[in-house]
Amino acid sequence: MTQINEPRRALVTGITGQDGSYLTELLLDQGYEVYGVIRHSASRNDWRMANFSSRVHLLSGDLGDSSSLVRALLRSRPHEVYNLAAQSFVPTSFEQPLQTLEITGLGVLRLLEALRQVAPEARFYQASTSEMFGQAREMPQNERTAFHPRSPYGVAKVTAHWATVNYREAYGLFCCSGILFNHESPRRGSDFVTQKVATAAARISRGLQSELYLGNLDAQRDWGHSRDFVRAMWLMLQQDEPRDFVIATGATRSVRELCQVAFEHVGLRADDHVTIDPSFVRPKEAKQLVGDASAARDQLGWRPTISFDAMIEEMVDAAGERLDGFSREARQGRKAELSGS
Ligand code: NAP
Ligand code: G4F
């Protein structure tokens, strides 16, 4: 039973990832007690948690292991569960389709079933994606647009999405699916195209590399900022009734335009440095995605606040600061070595 003045508790899977880190900061700011599920790794991937790691409770768990999910729910007794964990990189899903379906798809069913059995009162958020639209039937895409995934990742996310809808309808659980379009930040993983381009622009401007190899420059995405998008996740779980929402900026830009913004920010021309490498072209993909987030605007009062250009410039600057920090550390290390200290 909830006690008066008892803090609200949230369980976040994928807390070590981009969105997990921003969402946790938002929840801590709102006074939540936050529990994060982390999987075992030989070398822990915790750089994104630097701002808050001493203020959260970390529980060992894996979306592939039901018993660990039950245990995490029993230990955290959450009011809200945010499922952000996934194998989230589309090219890896072509190389490891079964593992992607196992974690990104069936993992969600494991978590929903654990929730139904041990924490049915908790509100549940599922990280769905615009990749489910894939070969989109209409522009822009909204909550009623049919799914036609173009990657094993998209297929796994459709499975997870319908499982979430089914647990809401069949068992009356408070389950919401946020259909989020691409969102980025300085905490984005290094293989995703925005981070790859931002890091290359910073490196080339420092004379550390000269070429950037990319796949399809004509692909178009609706790119927003993770800090804006995690606010929408939280808002969904504060509503009276559960439902699904598209979260997007409504503007689409090509990979070519992304390169122009990033390189211009450091005084360079993208055309002088970008080369196509067919190995980065996918077997099939969603060529253009653009979302209609009017339901989120009307019902959640949600709007994006950070522009595409400002976000890419922030990423290029952050990549540059990381590089300068590394070279400062390396210089200090060499100095210490030379002086024998
Ligand atoms: P991310 O940076 O790749 O983070 C993924 C997280 O999942 C990491 O914390 C990772 O842990 C964890 N994870 C992976 N496999 C796991 C497993 N078997 N058990 C437990 N945890 C596991 O992804 P993100 O960009 O923050 O995205 C968050 C979620 O939103 C994902 O589900 C993604 O598919 C979805 N999504 C993202 C976007 C986007 O544009 N960013 C758009 C739509 C939907 P490790 O640190 O141990 O690897
Ligand atoms: O940054 P990306 O790898 O993201 P992608 O595939 O759109 O997926 C991301 O957004 C989804 C939401 O729609 C999430 F669900 C998913 O988890 C992930 O966060 O690629 C963006 C675009 C693609 O069209 C890709 O073909 O960039 C194109 N691209 C061109 N050259 C490249 C490259 N992508 C990558 N990663 N690397 C390249 O060299």
Short mmCIF file of N, CA, C and O in Angstrom, two decimals, residues 48-122:
data_model
loop_
_atom_site.label_atom_id
_atom_site.label_comp_id
_atom_site.label_asym_id
_atom_site.label_seq_id
_atom_site.Cartn_x
_atom_site.Cartn_y
_atom_site.Cartn_z
N ARG A 48 27.33 7.23 -19.14
CA ARG A 48 26.17 8.13 -19.22
C ARG A 48 25.52 8.33 -17.85
O ARG A 48 24.67 9.21 -17.69
N MET A 49 25.89 7.50 -16.87
CA MET A 49 25.25 7.59 -15.55
C MET A 49 26.07 8.44 -14.58
O MET A 49 25.74 8.53 -13.40
N ALA A 50 27.15 9.07 -15.10
CA ALA A 50 28.08 9.80 -14.21
C ALA A 50 27.35 10.82 -13.33
O ALA A 50 27.69 10.99 -12.16
N ASN A 51 26.32 11.50 -13.89
CA ASN A 51 25.64 12.56 -13.13
C ASN A 51 24.78 12.03 -11.98
O ASN A 51 24.38 12.79 -11.12
N PHE A 52 24.43 10.74 -12.03
CA PHE A 52 23.43 10.29 -11.05
C PHE A 52 23.69 8.91 -10.44
O PHE A 52 22.87 8.42 -9.66
N SER A 53 24.82 8.26 -10.77
CA SER A 53 24.94 6.85 -10.37
C SER A 53 24.83 6.65 -8.85
O SER A 53 24.34 5.62 -8.39
N SER A 54 25.23 7.65 -8.06
CA SER A 54 25.16 7.46 -6.60
C SER A 54 23.74 7.69 -6.08
O SER A 54 23.46 7.45 -4.92
N ARG A 55 22.83 8.15 -6.95
CA ARG A 55 21.47 8.48 -6.48
C ARG A 55 20.42 7.48 -6.95
O ARG A 55 19.23 7.69 -6.75
N VAL A 56 20.85 6.39 -7.62
CA VAL A 56 19.88 5.39 -8.08
C VAL A 56 20.24 4.02 -7.52
O VAL A 56 21.37 3.80 -7.08
N HIS A 57 19.26 3.12 -7.53
CA HIS A 57 19.49 1.75 -7.10
C HIS A 57 19.65 0.89 -8.35
O HIS A 57 18.75 0.88 -9.19
N LEU A 58 20.77 0.20 -8.47
CA LEU A 58 20.98 -0.63 -9.66
C LEU A 58 20.69 -2.10 -9.33
O LEU A 58 21.15 -2.62 -8.31
N LEU A 59 19.89 -2.72 -10.20
CA LEU A 59 19.50 -4.12 -10.01
C LEU A 59 19.97 -4.91 -11.21
O LEU A 59 19.79 -4.48 -12.35
N SER A 60 20.52 -6.09 -10.95
CA SER A 60 21.02 -6.90 -12.05
C SER A 60 19.83 -7.56 -12.77
O SER A 60 18.92 -8.09 -12.12
N GLY A 61 19.81 -7.49 -14.09
CA GLY A 61 18.71 -8.11 -14.83
C GLY A 61 18.97 -8.09 -16.32
O GLY A 61 19.85 -7.37 -16.80
N ASP A 62 18.21 -8.91 -17.02
CA ASP A 62 18.39 -9.02 -18.47
C ASP A 62 17.03 -9.34 -19.07
O ASP A 62 16.29 -10.19 -18.53
N LEU A 63 16.69 -8.72 -20.19
CA LEU A 63 15.40 -9.00 -20.82
C LEU A 63 15.30 -10.43 -21.32
O LEU A 63 14.22 -10.91 -21.65
N GLY A 64 16.44 -11.12 -21.37
CA GLY A 64 16.41 -12.53 -21.76
C GLY A 64 16.11 -13.46 -20.60
O GLY A 64 15.97 -14.67 -20.80
N ASP A 65 16.01 -12.94 -19.39
CA ASP A 65 15.91 -13.79 -18.20
C ASP A 65 14.71 -13.35 -17.34
O ASP A 65 14.78 -12.37 -16.60
N SER A 66 13.61 -14.12 -17.44
CA SER A 66 12.37 -13.74 -16.74
C SER A 66 12.56 -13.61 -15.24
O SER A 66 12.01 -12.70 -14.61
N SER A 67 13.34 -14.54 -14.64
CA SER A 67 13.43 -14.53 -13.18
C SER A 67 14.09 -13.24 -12.70
O SER A 67 13.72 -12.68 -11.66
N SER A 68 15.04 -12.71 -13.49
CA SER A 68 15.69 -11.46 -13.05
C SER A 68 14.72 -10.29 -13.15
O SER A 68 14.80 -9.34 -12.36
N LEU A 69 13.77 -10.37 -14.08
CA LEU A 69 12.79 -9.29 -14.22
C LEU A 69 11.79 -9.32 -13.07
O LEU A 69 11.42 -8.29 -12.51
N VAL A 70 11.36 -10.54 -12.71
CA VAL A 70 10.45 -10.68 -11.56
C VAL A 70 11.13 -10.12 -10.31
O VAL A 70 10.54 -9.34 -9.54
N ARG A 71 12.39 -10.51 -10.13
CA ARG A 71 13.14 -10.04 -8.94
C ARG A 71 13.26 -8.51 -8.93
O ARG A 71 13.06 -7.87 -7.91
N ALA A 72 13.55 -7.92 -10.09
CA ALA A 72 13.68 -6.45 -10.15
C ALA A 72 12.36 -5.77 -9.78
O ALA A 72 12.35 -4.76 -9.07
N LEU A 73 11.24 -6.35 -10.23
CA LEU A 73 9.93 -5.77 -9.91
C LEU A 73 9.64 -5.91 -8.42
O LEU A 73 9.13 -4.98 -7.78
N LEU A 74 9.97 -7.08 -7.86
CA LEU A 74 9.68 -7.31 -6.43
C LEU A 74 10.54 -6.38 -5.56
O LEU A 74 10.08 -5.83 -4.56
N ARG A 75 11.80 -6.19 -5.96
CA ARG A 75 12.69 -5.33 -5.15
C ARG A 75 12.33 -3.85 -5.26
O ARG A 75 12.45 -3.11 -4.30
N SER A 76 11.92 -3.42 -6.45
CA SER A 76 11.70 -1.97 -6.63
C SER A 76 10.26 -1.56 -6.30
O SER A 76 10.02 -0.38 -6.05
N ARG A 77 9.32 -2.49 -6.32
CA ARG A 77 7.90 -2.18 -6.09
C ARG A 77 7.50 -0.87 -6.81
O ARG A 77 7.08 0.11 -6.19
N PRO A 78 7.66 -0.84 -8.14
CA PRO A 78 7.52 0.43 -8.86
C PRO A 78 6.08 0.88 -9.06
O PRO A 78 5.16 0.06 -9.17
N HIS A 79 5.91 2.21 -9.09
CA HIS A 79 4.63 2.77 -9.55
C HIS A 79 4.65 2.88 -11.07
O HIS A 79 3.61 2.84 -11.72
N GLU A 80 5.87 3.06 -11.62
CA GLU A 80 6.00 3.21 -13.07
C GLU A 80 7.19 2.38 -13.56
O GLU A 80 8.23 2.36 -12.90
N VAL A 81 7.00 1.73 -14.70
CA VAL A 81 8.09 0.94 -15.31
C VAL A 81 8.32 1.49 -16.72
O VAL A 81 7.37 1.61 -17.50
N TYR A 82 9.55 1.85 -17.02
CA TYR A 82 9.91 2.35 -18.36
C TYR A 82 10.80 1.31 -19.00
O TYR A 82 11.93 1.09 -18.54
N ASN A 83 10.30 0.66 -20.06
CA ASN A 83 11.12 -0.36 -20.72
C ASN A 83 11.86 0.25 -21.92
O ASN A 83 11.32 0.34 -23.03
N LEU A 84 13.10 0.63 -21.67
CA LEU A 84 13.93 1.25 -22.72
C LEU A 84 15.00 0.29 -23.23
O LEU A 84 15.71 0.60 -24.18
N ALA A 85 15.14 -0.86 -22.60
CA ALA A 85 16.20 -1.79 -23.01
C ALA A 85 15.86 -2.41 -24.35
O ALA A 85 14.70 -2.74 -24.64
N ALA A 86 16.87 -2.57 -25.18
CA ALA A 86 16.70 -3.23 -26.48
C ALA A 86 18.05 -3.38 -27.14
O ALA A 86 18.99 -2.65 -26.83
N GLN A 87 18.14 -4.32 -28.08
CA GLN A 87 19.21 -4.26 -29.08
C GLN A 87 18.66 -3.24 -30.07
O GLN A 87 17.73 -3.53 -30.84
N SER A 88 19.22 -2.03 -30.09
CA SER A 88 18.55 -0.92 -30.78
C SER A 88 19.20 -0.48 -32.08
O SER A 88 18.75 0.48 -32.69
N PHE A 89 20.26 -1.19 -32.52
CA PHE A 89 20.97 -0.75 -33.73
C PHE A 89 20.47 -1.57 -34.92
O PHE A 89 20.62 -2.81 -34.96
N VAL A 90 19.88 -0.88 -35.91
CA VAL A 90 19.23 -1.57 -37.03
C VAL A 90 20.20 -2.49 -37.80
O VAL A 90 19.86 -3.67 -38.05
N PRO A 91 21.41 -2.04 -38.19
CA PRO A 91 22.31 -2.95 -38.93
C PRO A 91 22.63 -4.24 -38.16
O PRO A 91 22.72 -5.32 -38.75
N THR A 92 22.80 -4.15 -36.84
CA THR A 92 23.06 -5.36 -36.05
C THR A 92 21.89 -6.33 -36.15
O THR A 92 22.07 -7.55 -36.11
N SER A 93 20.68 -5.79 -36.31
CA SER A 93 19.52 -6.69 -36.38
C SER A 93 19.54 -7.53 -37.66
O SER A 93 18.98 -8.63 -37.68
N PHE A 94 20.20 -7.04 -38.71
CA PHE A 94 20.35 -7.87 -39.92
C PHE A 94 21.38 -8.98 -39.68
O PHE A 94 21.29 -10.05 -40.26
N GLU A 95 22.38 -8.67 -38.84
CA GLU A 95 23.43 -9.67 -38.56
C GLU A 95 22.99 -10.65 -37.47
O GLU A 95 23.41 -11.81 -37.46
N GLN A 96 22.17 -10.20 -36.52
CA GLN A 96 21.73 -11.05 -35.41
C GLN A 96 20.21 -10.96 -35.26
O GLN A 96 19.70 -10.44 -34.26
N PRO A 97 19.48 -11.45 -36.26
CA PRO A 97 18.02 -11.28 -36.23
C PRO A 97 17.35 -12.03 -35.07
O PRO A 97 16.39 -11.53 -34.47
N LEU A 98 17.86 -13.21 -34.76
CA LEU A 98 17.20 -14.01 -33.72
C LEU A 98 17.42 -13.40 -32.34
O LEU A 98 16.50 -13.31 -31.53
N GLN A 99 18.67 -12.97 -32.09
CA GLN A 99 18.97 -12.33 -30.81
C GLN A 99 18.15 -11.04 -30.67
O GLN A 99 17.63 -10.71 -29.60
N THR A 100 17.99 -10.31 -31.78
CA THR A 100 17.21 -9.07 -31.73
C THR A 100 15.75 -9.37 -31.41
O THR A 100 15.14 -8.70 -30.56
N LEU A 101 15.19 -10.40 -32.04
CA LEU A 101 13.80 -10.75 -31.74
C LEU A 101 13.67 -11.24 -30.29
O LEU A 101 12.71 -10.91 -29.58
N GLU A 102 14.68 -11.98 -29.84
CA GLU A 102 14.67 -12.53 -28.48
C GLU A 102 14.60 -11.42 -27.42
O GLU A 102 13.84 -11.50 -26.46
N ILE A 103 15.41 -10.37 -27.62
CA ILE A 103 15.51 -9.30 -26.60
C ILE A 103 14.53 -8.16 -26.88
O ILE A 103 13.71 -7.80 -26.04
N THR A 104 14.61 -7.62 -28.09
CA THR A 104 13.82 -6.42 -28.42
C THR A 104 12.33 -6.77 -28.57
O THR A 104 11.46 -5.93 -28.32
N GLY A 105 12.04 -8.01 -28.95
CA GLY A 105 10.65 -8.44 -29.10
C GLY A 105 10.17 -9.25 -27.90
O GLY A 105 9.41 -8.76 -27.05
N LEU A 106 10.67 -10.48 -27.78
CA LEU A 106 10.18 -11.37 -26.72
C LEU A 106 10.54 -10.88 -25.32
O LEU A 106 9.82 -11.16 -24.35
N GLY A 107 11.63 -10.13 -25.22
CA GLY A 107 12.02 -9.58 -23.91
C GLY A 107 10.91 -8.73 -23.32
O GLY A 107 10.69 -8.72 -22.10
N VAL A 108 10.18 -8.04 -24.18
CA VAL A 108 9.10 -7.17 -23.71
C VAL A 108 7.93 -8.02 -23.20
O VAL A 108 7.30 -7.70 -22.18
N LEU A 109 7.68 -9.13 -23.89
CA LEU A 109 6.63 -10.05 -23.44
C LEU A 109 7.00 -10.62 -22.07
O LEU A 109 6.15 -10.75 -21.17
N ARG A 110 8.28 -10.95 -21.89
CA ARG A 110 8.74 -11.44 -20.57
C ARG A 110 8.46 -10.41 -19.48
O ARG A 110 7.96 -10.73 -18.41
N LEU A 111 8.78 -9.15 -19.80
CA LEU A 111 8.60 -8.10 -18.79
C LEU A 111 7.11 -7.86 -18.51
O LEU A 111 6.70 -7.69 -17.35
N LEU A 112 6.31 -7.87 -19.56
CA LEU A 112 4.86 -7.65 -19.38
C LEU A 112 4.25 -8.77 -18.55
O LEU A 112 3.40 -8.54 -17.67
N GLU A 113 4.69 -10.01 -18.80
CA GLU A 113 4.14 -11.14 -18.07
C GLU A 113 4.57 -11.07 -16.59
O GLU A 113 3.76 -11.33 -15.69
N ALA A 114 5.81 -10.67 -16.37
CA ALA A 114 6.28 -10.49 -14.98
C ALA A 114 5.46 -9.40 -14.30
O ALA A 114 5.01 -9.55 -13.14
N LEU A 115 5.21 -8.32 -15.02
CA LEU A 115 4.42 -7.21 -14.48
C LEU A 115 3.01 -7.69 -14.11
O LEU A 115 2.49 -7.39 -13.04
N ARG A 116 2.41 -8.42 -15.02
CA ARG A 116 1.04 -8.91 -14.79
C ARG A 116 0.98 -9.76 -13.53
O ARG A 116 0.05 -9.68 -12.74
N GLN A 117 2.04 -10.55 -13.31
CA GLN A 117 2.00 -11.48 -12.18
C GLN A 117 2.37 -10.83 -10.85
O GLN A 117 1.80 -11.15 -9.83
N VAL A 118 3.34 -9.90 -10.86
CA VAL A 118 3.80 -9.40 -9.55
C VAL A 118 3.61 -7.90 -9.32
O VAL A 118 3.75 -7.45 -8.18
N ALA A 119 3.31 -7.12 -10.37
CA ALA A 119 3.12 -5.67 -10.15
C ALA A 119 2.05 -5.12 -11.08
O ALA A 119 2.28 -4.16 -11.82
N PRO A 120 0.83 -5.70 -11.04
CA PRO A 120 -0.18 -5.32 -12.04
C PRO A 120 -0.67 -3.88 -11.91
O PRO A 120 -1.29 -3.35 -12.83
N GLU A 121 -0.40 -3.26 -10.75
CA GLU A 121 -0.85 -1.86 -10.58
C GLU A 121 0.10 -0.87 -11.21
O GLU A 121 -0.22 0.31 -11.38
N ALA A 122 1.33 -1.33 -11.53
CA ALA A 122 2.34 -0.40 -12.05
C ALA A 122 1.97 0.05 -13.46
O ALA A 122 1.39 -0.71 -14.24
#
